[in-house]
XYZ file of C-alpha atoms in Angstrom:
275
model
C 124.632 -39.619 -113.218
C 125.493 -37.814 -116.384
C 125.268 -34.098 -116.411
C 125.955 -31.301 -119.104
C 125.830 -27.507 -119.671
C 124.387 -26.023 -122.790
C 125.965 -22.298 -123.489
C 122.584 -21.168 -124.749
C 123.272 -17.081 -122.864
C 125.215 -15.519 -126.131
C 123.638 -12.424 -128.343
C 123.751 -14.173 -131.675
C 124.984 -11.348 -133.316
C 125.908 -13.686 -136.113
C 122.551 -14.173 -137.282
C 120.841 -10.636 -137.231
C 118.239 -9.949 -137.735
C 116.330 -12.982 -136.378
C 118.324 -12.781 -132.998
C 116.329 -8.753 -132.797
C 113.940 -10.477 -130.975
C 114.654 -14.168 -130.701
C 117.445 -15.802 -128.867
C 120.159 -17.817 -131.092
C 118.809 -21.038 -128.630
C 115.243 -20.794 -130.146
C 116.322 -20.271 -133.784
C 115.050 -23.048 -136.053
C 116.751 -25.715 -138.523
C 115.240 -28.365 -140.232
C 111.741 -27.224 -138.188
C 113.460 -27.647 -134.250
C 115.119 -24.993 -132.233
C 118.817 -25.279 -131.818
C 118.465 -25.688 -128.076
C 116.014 -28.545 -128.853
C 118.306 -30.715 -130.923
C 121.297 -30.263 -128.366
C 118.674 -31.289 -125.484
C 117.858 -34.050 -127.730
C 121.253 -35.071 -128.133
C 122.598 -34.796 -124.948
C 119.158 -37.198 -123.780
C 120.285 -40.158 -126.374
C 123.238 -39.962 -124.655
C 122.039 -40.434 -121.491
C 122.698 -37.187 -119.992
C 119.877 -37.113 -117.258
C 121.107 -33.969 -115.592
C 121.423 -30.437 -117.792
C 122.013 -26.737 -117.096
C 121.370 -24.086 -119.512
C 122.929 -20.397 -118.999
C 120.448 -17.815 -120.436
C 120.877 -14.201 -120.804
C 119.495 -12.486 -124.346
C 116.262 -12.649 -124.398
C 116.272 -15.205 -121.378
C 112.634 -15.098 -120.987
C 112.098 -16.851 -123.893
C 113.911 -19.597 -123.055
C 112.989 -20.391 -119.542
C 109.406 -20.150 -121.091
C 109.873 -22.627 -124.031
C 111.562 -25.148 -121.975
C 108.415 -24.893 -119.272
C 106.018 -25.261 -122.242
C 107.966 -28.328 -122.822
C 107.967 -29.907 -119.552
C 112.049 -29.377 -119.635
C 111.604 -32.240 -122.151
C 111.311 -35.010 -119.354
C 115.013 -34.323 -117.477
C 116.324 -32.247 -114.754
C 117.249 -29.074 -116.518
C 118.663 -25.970 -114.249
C 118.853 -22.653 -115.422
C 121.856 -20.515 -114.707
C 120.389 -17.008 -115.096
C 123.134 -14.187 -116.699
C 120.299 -11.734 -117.321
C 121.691 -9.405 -115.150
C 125.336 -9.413 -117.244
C 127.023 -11.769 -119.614
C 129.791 -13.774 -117.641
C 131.472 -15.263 -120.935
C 131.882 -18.758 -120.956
C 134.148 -19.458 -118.098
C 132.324 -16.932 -115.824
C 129.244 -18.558 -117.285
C 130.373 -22.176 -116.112
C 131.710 -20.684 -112.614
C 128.261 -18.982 -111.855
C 126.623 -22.589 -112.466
C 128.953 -24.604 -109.962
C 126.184 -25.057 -107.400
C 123.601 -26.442 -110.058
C 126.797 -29.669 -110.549
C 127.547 -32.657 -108.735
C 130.885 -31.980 -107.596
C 131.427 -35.853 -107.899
C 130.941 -36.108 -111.855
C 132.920 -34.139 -115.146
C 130.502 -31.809 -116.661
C 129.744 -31.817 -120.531
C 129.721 -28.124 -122.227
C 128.080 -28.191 -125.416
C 127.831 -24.835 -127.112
C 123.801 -24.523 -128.276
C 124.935 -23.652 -132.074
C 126.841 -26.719 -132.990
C 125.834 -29.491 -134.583
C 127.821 -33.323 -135.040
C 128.000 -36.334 -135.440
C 130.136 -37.294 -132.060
C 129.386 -39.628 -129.611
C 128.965 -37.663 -126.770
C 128.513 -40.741 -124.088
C 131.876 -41.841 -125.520
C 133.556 -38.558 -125.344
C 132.082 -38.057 -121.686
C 133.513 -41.611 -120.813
C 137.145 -40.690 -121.669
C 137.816 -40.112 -118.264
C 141.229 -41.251 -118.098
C 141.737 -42.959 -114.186
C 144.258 -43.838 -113.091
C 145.046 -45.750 -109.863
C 147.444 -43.683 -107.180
C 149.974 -46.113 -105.238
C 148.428 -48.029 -102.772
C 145.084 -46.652 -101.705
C 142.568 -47.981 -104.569
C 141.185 -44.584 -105.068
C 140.267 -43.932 -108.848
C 142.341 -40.588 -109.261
C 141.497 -38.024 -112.349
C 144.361 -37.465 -114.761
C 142.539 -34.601 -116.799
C 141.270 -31.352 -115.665
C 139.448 -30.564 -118.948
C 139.226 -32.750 -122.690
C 138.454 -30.767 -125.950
C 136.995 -31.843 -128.700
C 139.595 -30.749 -131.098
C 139.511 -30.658 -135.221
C 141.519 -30.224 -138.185
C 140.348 -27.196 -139.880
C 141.890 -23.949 -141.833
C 141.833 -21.168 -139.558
C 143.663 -18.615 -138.870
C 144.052 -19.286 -134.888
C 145.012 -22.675 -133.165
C 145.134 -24.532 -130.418
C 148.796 -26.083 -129.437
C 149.052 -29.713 -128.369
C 152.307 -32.230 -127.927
C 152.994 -35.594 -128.661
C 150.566 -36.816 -125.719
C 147.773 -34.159 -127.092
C 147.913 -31.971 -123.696
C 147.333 -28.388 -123.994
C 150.301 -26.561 -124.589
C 148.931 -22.837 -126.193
C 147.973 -21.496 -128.880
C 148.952 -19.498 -131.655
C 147.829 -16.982 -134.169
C 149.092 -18.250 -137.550
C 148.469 -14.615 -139.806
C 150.464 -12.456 -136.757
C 152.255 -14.997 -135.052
C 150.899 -13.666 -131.732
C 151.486 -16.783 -129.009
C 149.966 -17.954 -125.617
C 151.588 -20.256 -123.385
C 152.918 -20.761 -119.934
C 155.889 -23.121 -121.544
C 159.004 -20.886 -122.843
C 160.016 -24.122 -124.982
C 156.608 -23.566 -126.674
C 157.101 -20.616 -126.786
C 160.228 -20.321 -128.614
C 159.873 -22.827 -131.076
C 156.277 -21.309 -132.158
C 158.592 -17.761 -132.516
C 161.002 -19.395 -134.786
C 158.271 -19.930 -137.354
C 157.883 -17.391 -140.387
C 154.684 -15.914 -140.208
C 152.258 -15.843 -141.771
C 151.493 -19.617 -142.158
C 148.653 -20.862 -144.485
C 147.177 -24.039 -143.235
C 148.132 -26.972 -146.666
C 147.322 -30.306 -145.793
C 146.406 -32.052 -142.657
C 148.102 -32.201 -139.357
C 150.014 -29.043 -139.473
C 152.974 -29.713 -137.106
C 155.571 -27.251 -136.073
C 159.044 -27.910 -134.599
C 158.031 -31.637 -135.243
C 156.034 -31.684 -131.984
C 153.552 -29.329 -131.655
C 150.184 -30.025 -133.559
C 147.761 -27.597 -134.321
C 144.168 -28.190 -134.025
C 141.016 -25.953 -134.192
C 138.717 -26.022 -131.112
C 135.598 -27.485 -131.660
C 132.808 -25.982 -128.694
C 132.538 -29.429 -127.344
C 134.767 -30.393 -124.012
C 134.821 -32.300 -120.604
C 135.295 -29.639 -117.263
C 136.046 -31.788 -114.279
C 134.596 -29.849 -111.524
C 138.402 -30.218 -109.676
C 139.075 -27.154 -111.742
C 136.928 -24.585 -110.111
C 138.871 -23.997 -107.404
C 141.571 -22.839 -110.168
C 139.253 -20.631 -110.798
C 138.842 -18.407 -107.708
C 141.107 -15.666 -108.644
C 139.044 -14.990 -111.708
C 136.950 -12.156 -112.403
C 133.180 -12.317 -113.092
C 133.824 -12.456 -116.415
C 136.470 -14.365 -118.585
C 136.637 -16.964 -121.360
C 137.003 -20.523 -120.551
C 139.752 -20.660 -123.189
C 141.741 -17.963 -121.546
C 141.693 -20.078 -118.731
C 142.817 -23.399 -120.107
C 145.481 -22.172 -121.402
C 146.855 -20.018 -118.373
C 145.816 -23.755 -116.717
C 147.087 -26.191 -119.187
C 151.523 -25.829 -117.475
C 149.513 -26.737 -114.234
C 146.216 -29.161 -115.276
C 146.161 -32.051 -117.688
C 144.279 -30.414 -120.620
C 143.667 -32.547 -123.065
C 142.275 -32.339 -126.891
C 140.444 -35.167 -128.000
C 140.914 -35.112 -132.122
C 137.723 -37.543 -133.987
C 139.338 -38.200 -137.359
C 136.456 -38.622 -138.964
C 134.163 -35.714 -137.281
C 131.391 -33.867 -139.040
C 130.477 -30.971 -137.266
C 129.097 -27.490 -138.182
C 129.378 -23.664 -136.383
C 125.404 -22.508 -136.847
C 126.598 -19.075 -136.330
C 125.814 -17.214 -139.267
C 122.569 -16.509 -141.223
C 123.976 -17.648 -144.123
C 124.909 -21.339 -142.487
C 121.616 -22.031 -141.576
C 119.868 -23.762 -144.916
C 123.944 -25.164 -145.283
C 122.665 -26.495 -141.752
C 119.570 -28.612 -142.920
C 122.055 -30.196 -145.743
C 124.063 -30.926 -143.148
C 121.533 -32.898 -140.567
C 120.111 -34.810 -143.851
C 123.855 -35.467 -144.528
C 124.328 -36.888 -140.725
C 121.073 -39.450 -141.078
């Protein structure tokens, strides 16, 4: 079994005015909804089980993917109408539609790539625990990870586990390791991104965040103190002095953010571009 969440529930503020009275799931590129293409993608890959969260203009969706038969898999809906949960409330909400036994995919509904998402979902990462023969996870989450200029990054050692993140025009840090910490402080800020990997202190490698990653399902109970609502980021990184989280950096990645009106024809270039 193979099974994936699509964040489909966001406003699409981005790309007023067609999100007025559309969600961003349903908007079009190269003649298919968003939502379609990551379905699409997600069913090359073999993903048999999926669950979409839904919230603006949820209707819409639940109603396309009915006129489509749910495009021959098992697709779930988590329904947000009510309120927004972010995306870590978002994924908590959904824990009963998962198989507690297998990771979980999360694919943001606006991005677009050329990544192999069977192979990303296979980086599982066993490992074998002293005598007993039971396969035991080593990661609590992987992200799909980038090299990008931005202004905010993720943090990751030598071993490329989560270790913050940091804000490279204030400075402003977040991490649960004072070493990190420390040697992110030291820096003189601000810092504009030259050429790739930026790498502070010698150790600590900056990469942009990707809306792509693994959630093992081990993680939830992490998770119990959380409000309703909170961003999954927030989370891995009050997580990652606790969890294995791990980036997962494709050198040669082609990916694109649909998340602005102007991106979409830049979009259609871009799928030609990807074959």
């Amino acid at each position: 079994m193979k099974q994936a969440m699509i964040f489909a529930a966001g406003l699409g503020t981005r790309l007023k005015p067609l999100t007025d009275h559309m969600p961003k799931a349903l908007v079009e590129v190269g003649g298919k909804p968003l939502l379609e293409r990551v379905i699409g993608r997600l069913a090359d890959a073999g993903f048999d089980h999926l669950v979409v969260n839904v919230h603006h203009f949820s209707g819409q969706i639940i109603d396309y993917l009915r006129q489509h038969n749910n495009f021959g898999l098992d697709i779930k809906i988590s329904d947000e109408t009510d309120a927004l949960l972010d995306t870590g409330g978002g994924i908590r909400k959904a824990q009963h539609l998962f198989d507690p036994r297998y990771p979980i995919l999360i694919h943001n509904v606006d991005i677009l790539s050329n990544l192999d998402l069977d192979r990303f979902y296979r980086l599982t990462d066993k490992a074998m625990c002293c005598d007993c023969g039971v396969p035991h996870l080593r990661v609590g989450a992987r992200l799909l990870v980038s090299w990008r200029k931005t202004k905010r990054y993720l943090v990751f050692n030598d071993q490329m586990r989560l270790v913050g993140w940091v804000n490279l025009s204030t400075g402003e840090v977040k991490t649960p390791y004072p070493e990190v910490r420390e040697a992110l402080q030291q820096e003189q800020y601000p810092i504009t991104p030259g050429d790739p990997p930026l790498t502070i202190a010698g150790h600590l490698h900056l990469f942009a965040f990707s809306g792509i990653h693994t959630f093992y399902p081990t993680l939830f109970s992490a998770m119990s103190a959380y409000p309703a609502k909170f961003p999954i980021m927030d989370f891995y990184l009050q997580q990652c002095g606790k969890l294995p989280i791990m980036g997962y950096n494709k050198e040669d990645l082609k990916l694109m953010d649909v998340g602005k009106l102007d991106t979409l024809h830049d979009a259609e270039q871009f799928l030609k571009a990807l074959g």
